[in-house]
mmCIF file of N, CA and C in Angstrom:
data_model
loop_
_atom_site.group_PDB
_atom_site.id
_atom_site.type_symbol
_atom_site.label_atom_id
_atom_site.label_comp_id
_atom_site.label_asym_id
_atom_site.label_seq_id
_atom_site.Cartn_x
_atom_site.Cartn_y
_atom_site.Cartn_z
ATOM 1 N N UNK U 1 0.574 -1.027 -0.077
ATOM 2 C CA UNK U 1 0.323 0.276 -0.132
ATOM 3 C C UNK U 1 0.833 0.861 0.255
ATOM 4 N N UNK U 2 0.583 1.356 -0.408
ATOM 5 C CA UNK U 2 1.054 3.404 -1.137
ATOM 6 C C UNK U 2 0.971 4.387 0.126
ATOM 7 N N UNK U 3 1.794 4.311 1.441
ATOM 8 C CA UNK U 3 1.011 5.292 2.009
ATOM 9 C C UNK U 3 1.023 6.759 2.151
ATOM 10 N N UNK U 4 1.989 7.341 1.265
ATOM 11 C CA UNK U 4 1.874 8.614 0.576
ATOM 12 C C UNK U 4 0.389 8.927 0.516
ATOM 13 N N UNK U 5 0.077 8.324 -0.127
ATOM 14 C CA UNK U 5 -1.443 8.456 -0.788
ATOM 15 C C UNK U 5 -2.111 8.360 0.514
ATOM 16 N N UNK U 6 -2.497 7.892 1.251
ATOM 17 C CA UNK U 6 -3.588 7.890 2.305
ATOM 18 C C UNK U 6 -3.853 10.171 3.161
ATOM 19 N N UNK U 7 -4.766 9.701 3.072
ATOM 20 C CA UNK U 7 -5.306 11.247 3.539
ATOM 21 C C UNK U 7 -4.430 11.742 4.972
ATOM 22 N N UNK U 8 -4.071 10.697 6.363
ATOM 23 C CA UNK U 8 -3.650 11.094 6.969
ATOM 24 C C UNK U 8 -2.668 12.183 6.927
ATOM 25 N N UNK U 9 -3.198 13.401 8.236
ATOM 26 C CA UNK U 9 -1.843 14.226 8.438
ATOM 27 C C UNK U 9 -0.628 13.972 8.765
ATOM 28 N N UNK U 10 0.836 14.791 8.458
ATOM 29 C CA UNK U 10 2.155 14.591 9.015
ATOM 30 C C UNK U 10 2.191 14.240 10.808
ATOM 31 N N UNK U 11 1.399 15.448 11.300
ATOM 32 C CA UNK U 11 1.397 16.120 11.926
ATOM 33 C C UNK U 11 0.889 15.425 12.954
ATOM 34 N N UNK U 12 1.084 15.325 14.963
ATOM 35 C CA UNK U 12 -0.082 14.964 15.207
ATOM 36 C C UNK U 12 -1.336 16.602 15.448
ATOM 37 N N UNK U 13 -2.510 16.483 15.293
ATOM 38 C CA UNK U 13 -3.862 16.568 15.165
ATOM 39 C C UNK U 13 -4.821 15.920 16.511
ATOM 40 N N UNK U 14 -5.527 17.276 16.997
ATOM 41 C CA UNK U 14 -6.372 17.171 17.835
ATOM 42 C C UNK U 14 -7.444 16.040 17.114
ATOM 43 N N UNK U 15 -8.086 15.217 17.956
ATOM 44 C CA UNK U 15 -8.958 14.308 17.671
ATOM 45 C C UNK U 15 -10.154 14.858 18.336
ATOM 46 N N UNK U 16 -11.723 14.423 17.981
ATOM 47 C CA UNK U 16 -12.380 14.877 19.037
ATOM 48 C C UNK U 16 -12.671 12.856 19.420
ATOM 49 N N UNK U 17 -13.000 12.988 20.522
ATOM 50 C CA UNK U 17 -13.129 11.669 20.947
ATOM 51 C C UNK U 17 -14.407 11.088 21.158
ATOM 52 N N UNK U 18 -15.214 11.771 20.793
ATOM 53 C CA UNK U 18 -16.873 10.893 20.227
ATOM 54 C C UNK U 18 -16.703 10.765 18.939
ATOM 55 N N UNK U 19 -15.839 10.892 17.436
ATOM 56 C CA UNK U 19 -16.015 9.957 16.751
ATOM 57 C C UNK U 19 -15.386 9.030 16.510
ATOM 58 N N UNK U 20 -14.510 8.622 17.853
ATOM 59 C CA UNK U 20 -13.700 7.602 17.737
ATOM 60 C C UNK U 20 -14.423 6.644 18.522
ATOM 61 N N UNK U 21 -15.060 6.656 19.814
ATOM 62 C CA UNK U 21 -15.918 5.888 20.389
ATOM 63 C C UNK U 21 -17.506 5.414 19.652
ATOM 64 N N UNK U 22 -17.532 6.174 18.571
ATOM 65 C CA UNK U 22 -19.090 6.504 17.535
ATOM 66 C C UNK U 22 -19.193 4.839 17.643
ATOM 67 N N UNK U 23 -17.994 4.390 16.794
ATOM 68 C CA UNK U 23 -17.938 3.071 15.775
ATOM 69 C C UNK U 23 -18.436 1.614 16.954
ATOM 70 N N UNK U 24 -17.692 1.862 17.733
ATOM 71 C CA UNK U 24 -17.654 0.561 19.019
ATOM 72 C C UNK U 24 -18.285 1.127 20.069
ATOM 73 N N UNK U 25 -18.912 1.785 20.329
ATOM 74 C CA UNK U 25 -19.381 2.120 21.282
ATOM 75 C C UNK U 25 -18.516 2.352 23.199
ATOM 76 N N UNK U 26 -16.757 2.233 23.020
ATOM 77 C CA UNK U 26 -16.380 1.982 24.106
ATOM 78 C C UNK U 26 -14.526 2.894 23.513
ATOM 79 N N UNK U 27 -14.575 4.313 23.755
ATOM 80 C CA UNK U 27 -12.748 4.432 23.338
ATOM 81 C C UNK U 27 -11.973 4.192 23.795
ATOM 82 N N UNK U 28 -11.634 3.156 24.546
ATOM 83 C CA UNK U 28 -10.568 1.574 24.830
ATOM 84 C C UNK U 28 -11.026 0.873 24.160
ATOM 85 N N UNK U 29 -12.100 0.597 23.510
ATOM 86 C CA UNK U 29 -12.192 -0.598 22.834
ATOM 87 C C UNK U 29 -11.686 -0.210 20.906
ATOM 88 N N UNK U 30 -11.868 1.047 21.168
ATOM 89 C CA UNK U 30 -11.033 1.969 20.248
ATOM 90 C C UNK U 30 -9.842 2.509 19.639
ATOM 91 N N UNK U 31 -9.401 2.608 21.205
ATOM 92 C CA UNK U 31 -7.910 2.556 20.442
ATOM 93 C C UNK U 31 -6.851 1.448 21.190
ATOM 94 N N UNK U 32 -7.913 0.515 21.273
ATOM 95 C CA UNK U 32 -7.247 -1.096 21.285
ATOM 96 C C UNK U 32 -6.877 -1.385 20.058
ATOM 97 N N UNK U 33 -8.044 -0.672 18.792
ATOM 98 C CA UNK U 33 -8.226 -1.570 17.799
ATOM 99 C C UNK U 33 -7.529 -0.743 16.768
ATOM 100 N N UNK U 34 -7.336 0.616 16.787
ATOM 101 C CA UNK U 34 -5.777 1.375 16.179
ATOM 102 C C UNK U 34 -4.513 0.845 16.794
ATOM 103 N N UNK U 35 -4.147 0.676 17.713
ATOM 104 C CA UNK U 35 -3.452 0.572 19.013
ATOM 105 C C UNK U 35 -2.629 -0.920 17.430
ATOM 106 N N UNK U 36 -3.451 -2.021 17.457
ATOM 107 C CA UNK U 36 -3.315 -3.022 16.268
ATOM 108 C C UNK U 36 -2.809 -3.042 15.081
ATOM 109 N N UNK U 37 -3.854 -2.079 15.109
ATOM 110 C CA UNK U 37 -3.218 -1.759 13.204
ATOM 111 C C UNK U 37 -2.514 -0.948 12.598
ATOM 112 N N UNK U 38 -1.944 0.119 14.077
ATOM 113 C CA UNK U 38 -1.224 1.026 13.956
ATOM 114 C C UNK U 38 0.099 -0.157 14.185
ATOM 115 N N UNK U 39 0.156 -1.050 14.959
ATOM 116 C CA UNK U 39 1.444 -2.156 14.775
ATOM 117 C C UNK U 39 1.779 -2.944 13.520
ATOM 118 N N UNK U 40 0.220 -3.039 12.522
ATOM 119 C CA UNK U 40 0.313 -4.017 11.434
ATOM 120 C C UNK U 40 1.123 -3.095 10.558
ATOM 121 N N UNK U 41 1.021 -2.135 10.724
ATOM 122 C CA UNK U 41 0.858 -1.155 9.639
ATOM 123 C C UNK U 41 2.630 -0.739 9.870
ATOM 124 N N UNK U 42 3.076 -0.870 11.282
ATOM 125 C CA UNK U 42 4.706 -0.515 11.379
ATOM 126 C C UNK U 42 5.140 -1.252 10.581
ATOM 127 N N UNK U 43 4.779 -2.673 11.027
ATOM 128 C CA UNK U 43 5.553 -3.692 10.862
ATOM 129 C C UNK U 43 5.998 -3.923 8.844
ATOM 130 N N UNK U 44 4.574 -3.259 8.570
ATOM 131 C CA UNK U 44 4.401 -3.580 6.912
ATOM 132 C C UNK U 44 5.314 -2.459 6.333
ATOM 133 N N UNK U 45 5.708 -0.940 7.042
ATOM 134 C CA UNK U 45 6.519 -0.248 6.925
ATOM 135 C C UNK U 45 7.983 -0.537 6.806
ATOM 136 N N UNK U 46 8.457 -1.014 8.076
ATOM 137 C CA UNK U 46 9.336 -2.065 8.160
ATOM 138 C C UNK U 46 9.861 -2.936 7.871
ATOM 139 N N UNK U 47 9.268 -3.455 6.695
ATOM 140 C CA UNK U 47 9.284 -5.069 5.859
ATOM 141 C C UNK U 47 9.594 -4.307 5.199
ATOM 142 N N UNK U 48 8.548 -3.070 3.783
ATOM 143 C CA UNK U 48 9.320 -2.362 2.588
ATOM 144 C C UNK U 48 10.438 -1.640 2.560
ATOM 145 N N UNK U 49 10.641 -1.001 4.136
ATOM 146 C CA UNK U 49 12.161 -0.213 3.589
ATOM 147 C C UNK U 49 14.043 -1.352 4.186
ATOM 148 N N UNK U 50 13.711 -2.396 5.036
ATOM 149 C CA UNK U 50 14.415 -3.309 4.974
ATOM 150 C C UNK U 50 14.425 -4.095 3.514
ATOM 151 N N UNK U 51 13.501 -4.005 2.269
ATOM 152 C CA UNK U 51 13.653 -5.031 1.151
ATOM 153 C C UNK U 51 13.969 -3.882 0.348
ATOM 154 N N UNK U 52 13.953 -2.832 0.760
ATOM 155 C CA UNK U 52 14.723 -1.841 -0.320
ATOM 156 C C UNK U 52 16.113 -1.398 -0.047
ATOM 157 N N UNK U 53 16.193 -1.493 1.248
ATOM 158 C CA UNK U 53 18.085 -1.297 1.738
ATOM 159 C C UNK U 53 19.164 -2.430 1.988
ATOM 160 N N UNK U 54 17.650 -3.681 1.866
ATOM 161 C CA UNK U 54 19.261 -4.937 1.490
ATOM 162 C C UNK U 54 19.207 -4.718 0.145
ATOM 163 N N UNK U 55 19.087 -4.353 -1.192
ATOM 164 C CA UNK U 55 19.242 -4.140 -2.551
ATOM 165 C C UNK U 55 20.997 -2.910 -2.251
ATOM 166 N N UNK U 56 20.984 -2.800 -1.147
ATOM 167 C CA UNK U 56 22.040 -1.515 -0.879
ATOM 168 C C UNK U 56 23.269 -2.272 0.308
ATOM 169 N N UNK U 57 22.584 -3.391 0.476
ATOM 170 C CA UNK U 57 23.691 -3.708 1.392
ATOM 171 C C UNK U 57 24.975 -4.335 1.158
ATOM 172 N N UNK U 58 26.021 -4.403 1.235
ATOM 173 C CA UNK U 58 27.312 -4.749 1.324
ATOM 174 C C UNK U 58 27.579 -5.427 2.237
ATOM 175 N N UNK U 59 28.515 -6.882 1.859
ATOM 176 C CA UNK U 59 29.371 -7.183 3.251
ATOM 177 C C UNK U 59 30.301 -7.386 3.144
ATOM 178 N N UNK U 60 31.287 -6.280 3.136
ATOM 179 C CA UNK U 60 32.057 -6.497 3.740
ATOM 180 C C UNK U 60 32.821 -6.262 4.931
ATOM 181 N N UNK U 61 33.696 -6.673 5.039
ATOM 182 C CA UNK U 61 33.815 -7.105 6.693
ATOM 183 C C UNK U 61 34.767 -5.617 6.806
ATOM 184 N N UNK U 62 34.817 -5.121 6.512
ATOM 185 C CA UNK U 62 36.006 -3.906 6.743
ATOM 186 C C UNK U 62 34.984 -2.604 6.892
ATOM 187 N N UNK U 63 35.687 -2.251 8.352
ATOM 188 C CA UNK U 63 34.836 -1.405 9.253
ATOM 189 C C UNK U 63 35.398 -0.326 8.661
ATOM 190 N N UNK U 64 35.898 0.567 7.918
ATOM 191 C CA UNK U 64 36.986 1.253 7.718
ATOM 192 C C UNK U 64 37.066 1.958 6.599
ATOM 193 N N UNK U 65 35.275 1.572 5.854
ATOM 194 C CA UNK U 65 35.007 1.543 4.836
ATOM 195 C C UNK U 65 33.585 2.105 4.870
ATOM 196 N N UNK U 66 33.023 3.585 5.222
ATOM 197 C CA UNK U 66 31.379 3.458 4.978
ATOM 198 C C UNK U 66 30.978 4.093 3.436
ATOM 199 N N UNK U 67 29.865 3.300 2.786
ATOM 200 C CA UNK U 67 30.051 4.023 1.287
ATOM 201 C C UNK U 67 28.177 5.064 2.034
ATOM 202 N N UNK U 68 28.417 6.378 1.703
ATOM 203 C CA UNK U 68 26.744 6.420 1.465
ATOM 204 C C UNK U 68 26.139 6.892 -0.143
ATOM 205 N N UNK U 69 25.516 5.819 -0.010
ATOM 206 C CA UNK U 69 25.088 5.579 -1.224
ATOM 207 C C UNK U 69 23.202 6.912 -1.611
ATOM 208 N N UNK U 70 23.337 7.627 -2.367
ATOM 209 C CA UNK U 70 22.567 8.469 -2.900
ATOM 210 C C UNK U 70 21.018 8.416 -2.572
ATOM 211 N N UNK U 71 20.794 7.215 -3.390
ATOM 212 C CA UNK U 71 19.418 6.243 -3.629
ATOM 213 C C UNK U 71 19.076 5.950 -2.194
ATOM 214 N N UNK U 72 19.963 5.268 -1.187
ATOM 215 C CA UNK U 72 19.797 4.882 -0.010
ATOM 216 C C UNK U 72 19.428 5.894 1.121
ATOM 217 N N UNK U 73 20.438 6.758 1.150
ATOM 218 C CA UNK U 73 19.356 8.535 0.864
ATOM 219 C C UNK U 73 18.404 8.444 0.756
ATOM 220 N N UNK U 74 17.997 8.598 0.091
ATOM 221 C CA UNK U 74 16.257 8.959 -0.790
ATOM 222 C C UNK U 74 15.448 8.366 -0.648
ATOM 223 N N UNK U 75 15.654 6.805 -0.477
ATOM 224 C CA UNK U 75 14.227 6.057 0.157
ATOM 225 C C UNK U 75 14.170 6.498 1.767
ATOM 226 N N UNK U 76 16.065 6.770 2.269
ATOM 227 C CA UNK U 76 15.416 6.475 4.106
ATOM 228 C C UNK U 76 15.154 7.908 4.367
ATOM 229 N N UNK U 77 14.818 8.837 3.275
ATOM 230 C CA UNK U 77 14.425 10.250 3.140
ATOM 231 C C UNK U 77 12.878 9.963 2.991
ATOM 232 N N UNK U 78 12.229 8.890 1.903
ATOM 233 C CA UNK U 78 10.732 8.618 1.695
ATOM 234 C C UNK U 78 10.182 8.423 3.242
ATOM 235 N N UNK U 79 11.182 7.333 3.826
ATOM 236 C CA UNK U 79 9.887 6.971 4.802
ATOM 237 C C UNK U 79 10.215 7.597 6.043
ATOM 238 N N UNK U 80 10.841 8.173 6.170
ATOM 239 C CA UNK U 80 10.668 9.605 7.202
ATOM 240 C C UNK U 80 9.765 10.579 7.346
ATOM 241 N N UNK U 81 9.346 10.949 5.968
ATOM 242 C CA UNK U 81 8.715 11.774 5.792
ATOM 243 C C UNK U 81 6.856 11.682 5.557
ATOM 244 N N UNK U 82 6.784 9.990 5.418
ATOM 245 C CA UNK U 82 5.770 9.171 5.916
ATOM 246 C C UNK U 82 4.798 9.632 7.466
ATOM 247 N N UNK U 83 3.584 9.486 6.563
ATOM 248 C CA UNK U 83 3.097 9.598 8.746
ATOM 249 C C UNK U 83 2.740 8.193 9.422
ATOM 250 N N UNK U 84 3.016 8.838 10.449
ATOM 251 C CA UNK U 84 3.482 7.788 11.307
ATOM 252 C C UNK U 84 2.111 6.892 11.256
ATOM 253 N N UNK U 85 2.470 5.850 11.590
ATOM 254 C CA UNK U 85 2.110 4.637 12.221
ATOM 255 C C UNK U 85 0.465 4.861 12.796
ATOM 256 N N UNK U 86 0.962 5.496 13.565
ATOM 257 C CA UNK U 86 -0.614 5.433 14.662
ATOM 258 C C UNK U 86 -1.529 6.848 14.256
ATOM 259 N N UNK U 87 -1.110 7.732 12.838
ATOM 260 C CA UNK U 87 -1.832 8.730 12.767
ATOM 261 C C UNK U 87 -2.530 7.407 11.207
ATOM 262 N N UNK U 88 -1.473 7.158 10.514
ATOM 263 C CA UNK U 88 -2.333 6.389 9.511
ATOM 264 C C UNK U 88 -3.562 5.295 9.904
ATOM 265 N N UNK U 89 -3.393 4.403 11.125
ATOM 266 C CA UNK U 89 -4.447 3.928 11.912
ATOM 267 C C UNK U 89 -5.298 4.721 12.025
ATOM 268 N N UNK U 90 -5.070 5.129 12.954
ATOM 269 C CA UNK U 90 -6.398 6.546 13.406
ATOM 270 C C UNK U 90 -6.879 6.966 12.209
ATOM 271 N N UNK U 91 -6.544 8.029 11.090
ATOM 272 C CA UNK U 91 -7.107 7.960 9.937
ATOM 273 C C UNK U 91 -8.414 6.421 8.871
ATOM 274 N N UNK U 92 -7.506 5.718 8.772
ATOM 275 C CA UNK U 92 -8.330 4.546 8.265
ATOM 276 C C UNK U 92 -9.845 4.259 9.221
ATOM 277 N N UNK U 93 -9.373 4.189 10.829
ATOM 278 C CA UNK U 93 -10.788 3.398 11.887
ATOM 279 C C UNK U 93 -11.111 4.351 11.221
ATOM 280 N N UNK U 94 -10.748 6.170 11.603
ATOM 281 C CA UNK U 94 -12.281 7.328 11.342
ATOM 282 C C UNK U 94 -13.042 6.772 9.549
ATOM 283 N N UNK U 95 -12.154 6.320 8.422
ATOM 284 C CA UNK U 95 -12.972 5.780 7.654
ATOM 285 C C UNK U 95 -13.895 4.851 7.164
ATOM 286 N N UNK U 96 -13.841 4.506 8.332
ATOM 287 C CA UNK U 96 -14.120 2.994 8.672
ATOM 288 C C UNK U 96 -13.775 1.737 7.681
ATOM 289 N N UNK U 97 -12.135 2.336 7.552
ATOM 290 C CA UNK U 97 -11.430 0.982 6.840
ATOM 291 C C UNK U 97 -10.919 -0.138 7.373
ATOM 292 N N UNK U 98 -10.984 0.126 8.516
ATOM 293 C CA UNK U 98 -10.532 -1.081 9.796
ATOM 294 C C UNK U 98 -12.026 -1.975 9.643
ATOM 295 N N UNK U 99 -11.187 -3.465 9.792
ATOM 296 C CA UNK U 99 -12.024 -4.734 10.362
ATOM 297 C C UNK U 99 -12.035 -4.958 11.306
ATOM 298 N N UNK U 100 -12.649 -4.971 12.204
ATOM 299 C CA UNK U 100 -12.130 -5.745 13.229
ATOM 300 C C UNK U 100 -13.758 -6.926 14.203
ATOM 301 N N UNK U 101 -13.192 -7.214 15.057
ATOM 302 C CA UNK U 101 -14.066 -8.214 15.522
ATOM 303 C C UNK U 101 -14.149 -9.094 17.171
ATOM 304 N N UNK U 102 -15.201 -9.299 17.698
ATOM 305 C CA UNK U 102 -14.967 -8.818 19.184
ATOM 306 C C UNK U 102 -15.086 -10.609 19.107
ATOM 307 N N UNK U 103 -14.689 -11.457 19.756
ATOM 308 C CA UNK U 103 -14.851 -13.267 19.511
ATOM 309 C C UNK U 103 -15.920 -13.297 21.381
ATOM 310 N N UNK U 104 -15.752 -12.230 22.087
ATOM 311 C CA UNK U 104 -16.519 -12.885 23.287
ATOM 312 C C UNK U 104 -18.020 -12.179 22.387
ATOM 313 N N UNK U 105 -18.063 -11.326 21.834
ATOM 314 C CA UNK U 105 -19.159 -10.361 21.077
ATOM 315 C C UNK U 105 -19.946 -11.620 20.579
ATOM 316 N N UNK U 106 -19.233 -12.366 19.650
ATOM 317 C CA UNK U 106 -19.568 -13.494 18.593
ATOM 318 C C UNK U 106 -19.679 -14.511 19.215
ATOM 319 N N UNK U 107 -19.325 -15.266 20.278
ATOM 320 C CA UNK U 107 -19.542 -16.006 21.041
ATOM 321 C C UNK U 107 -21.406 -15.867 22.228
ATOM 322 N N UNK U 108 -21.463 -14.936 22.568
ATOM 323 C CA UNK U 108 -22.387 -13.910 23.267
ATOM 324 C C UNK U 108 -23.515 -14.496 22.172
ATOM 325 N N UNK U 109 -23.922 -13.602 20.914
ATOM 326 C CA UNK U 109 -24.105 -13.498 19.859
ATOM 327 C C UNK U 109 -24.590 -14.865 19.193
ATOM 328 N N UNK U 110 -23.961 -15.792 19.899
ATOM 329 C CA UNK U 110 -23.945 -17.137 18.775
ATOM 330 C C UNK U 110 -25.496 -18.515 20.046
ATOM 331 N N UNK U 111 -24.384 -17.794 21.503
ATOM 332 C CA UNK U 111 -24.922 -18.180 22.783
ATOM 333 C C UNK U 111 -26.986 -18.115 22.602
ATOM 334 N N UNK U 112 -26.957 -17.314 22.293
ATOM 335 C CA UNK U 112 -28.337 -15.537 22.632
ATOM 336 C C UNK U 112 -29.092 -16.682 21.571
ATOM 337 N N UNK U 113 -28.551 -17.281 19.667
ATOM 338 C CA UNK U 113 -28.888 -17.333 19.028
ATOM 339 C C UNK U 113 -29.920 -18.960 18.935
ATOM 340 N N UNK U 114 -28.456 -19.550 19.366
ATOM 341 C CA UNK U 114 -29.428 -20.603 20.166
ATOM 342 C C UNK U 114 -29.863 -21.313 20.627
ATOM 343 N N UNK U 115 -30.208 -20.209 22.101
ATOM 344 C CA UNK U 115 -31.039 -19.759 23.377
ATOM 345 C C UNK U 115 -32.565 -20.078 22.710
ATOM 346 N N UNK U 116 -32.611 -19.176 21.330
ATOM 347 C CA UNK U 116 -33.860 -18.538 20.474
ATOM 348 C C UNK U 116 -34.159 -19.641 19.925
ATOM 349 N N UNK U 117 -33.339 -20.641 19.266
ATOM 350 C CA UNK U 117 -33.846 -21.503 18.243
ATOM 351 C C UNK U 117 -34.068 -22.897 19.682
ATOM 352 N N UNK U 118 -33.961 -22.849 20.508
ATOM 353 C CA UNK U 118 -34.110 -23.378 21.759
ATOM 354 C C UNK U 118 -36.171 -23.535 22.020
ATOM 355 N N UNK U 119 -35.933 -21.942 22.332
ATOM 356 C CA UNK U 119 -37.427 -21.396 22.375
ATOM 357 C C UNK U 119 -38.334 -21.754 21.841
ATOM 358 N N UNK U 120 -38.156 -21.394 20.275
ATOM 359 C CA UNK U 120 -38.901 -21.755 19.186
ATOM 360 C C UNK U 120 -39.371 -22.712 19.042
ATOM 361 N N UNK U 121 -38.511 -23.907 19.033
ATOM 362 C CA UNK U 121 -39.036 -25.622 18.622
ATOM 363 C C UNK U 121 -39.629 -26.137 20.049
ATOM 364 N N UNK U 122 -39.744 -25.521 21.256
ATOM 365 C CA UNK U 122 -40.333 -25.890 22.157
ATOM 366 C C UNK U 122 -41.849 -25.263 21.676
#
């Protein structure tokens, strides 16, 4: 995914808390969802950066020679200018692009449906 095209702000933004808990009904649950998505995004970005920088890796044992590659510097600058993973995850959450589910809620719903079907059979 090209995170540069995201509508997420680059700097910190003050958010309305009511917008965050609107979908889940609980601000702490919303923050936990955003945090988990942020960790996923950070892992994706780190993997992409490592893959691109691995192309420039030199396997010399000499510590005396350090080569600066202009392309490597540009790639690093590109990733430094990206919005932080937390800001990207928050924007995705507010846009409704994050899927989540609560296994405990799923289990409660299944139990309620089972009880209802038993009552209907009687």
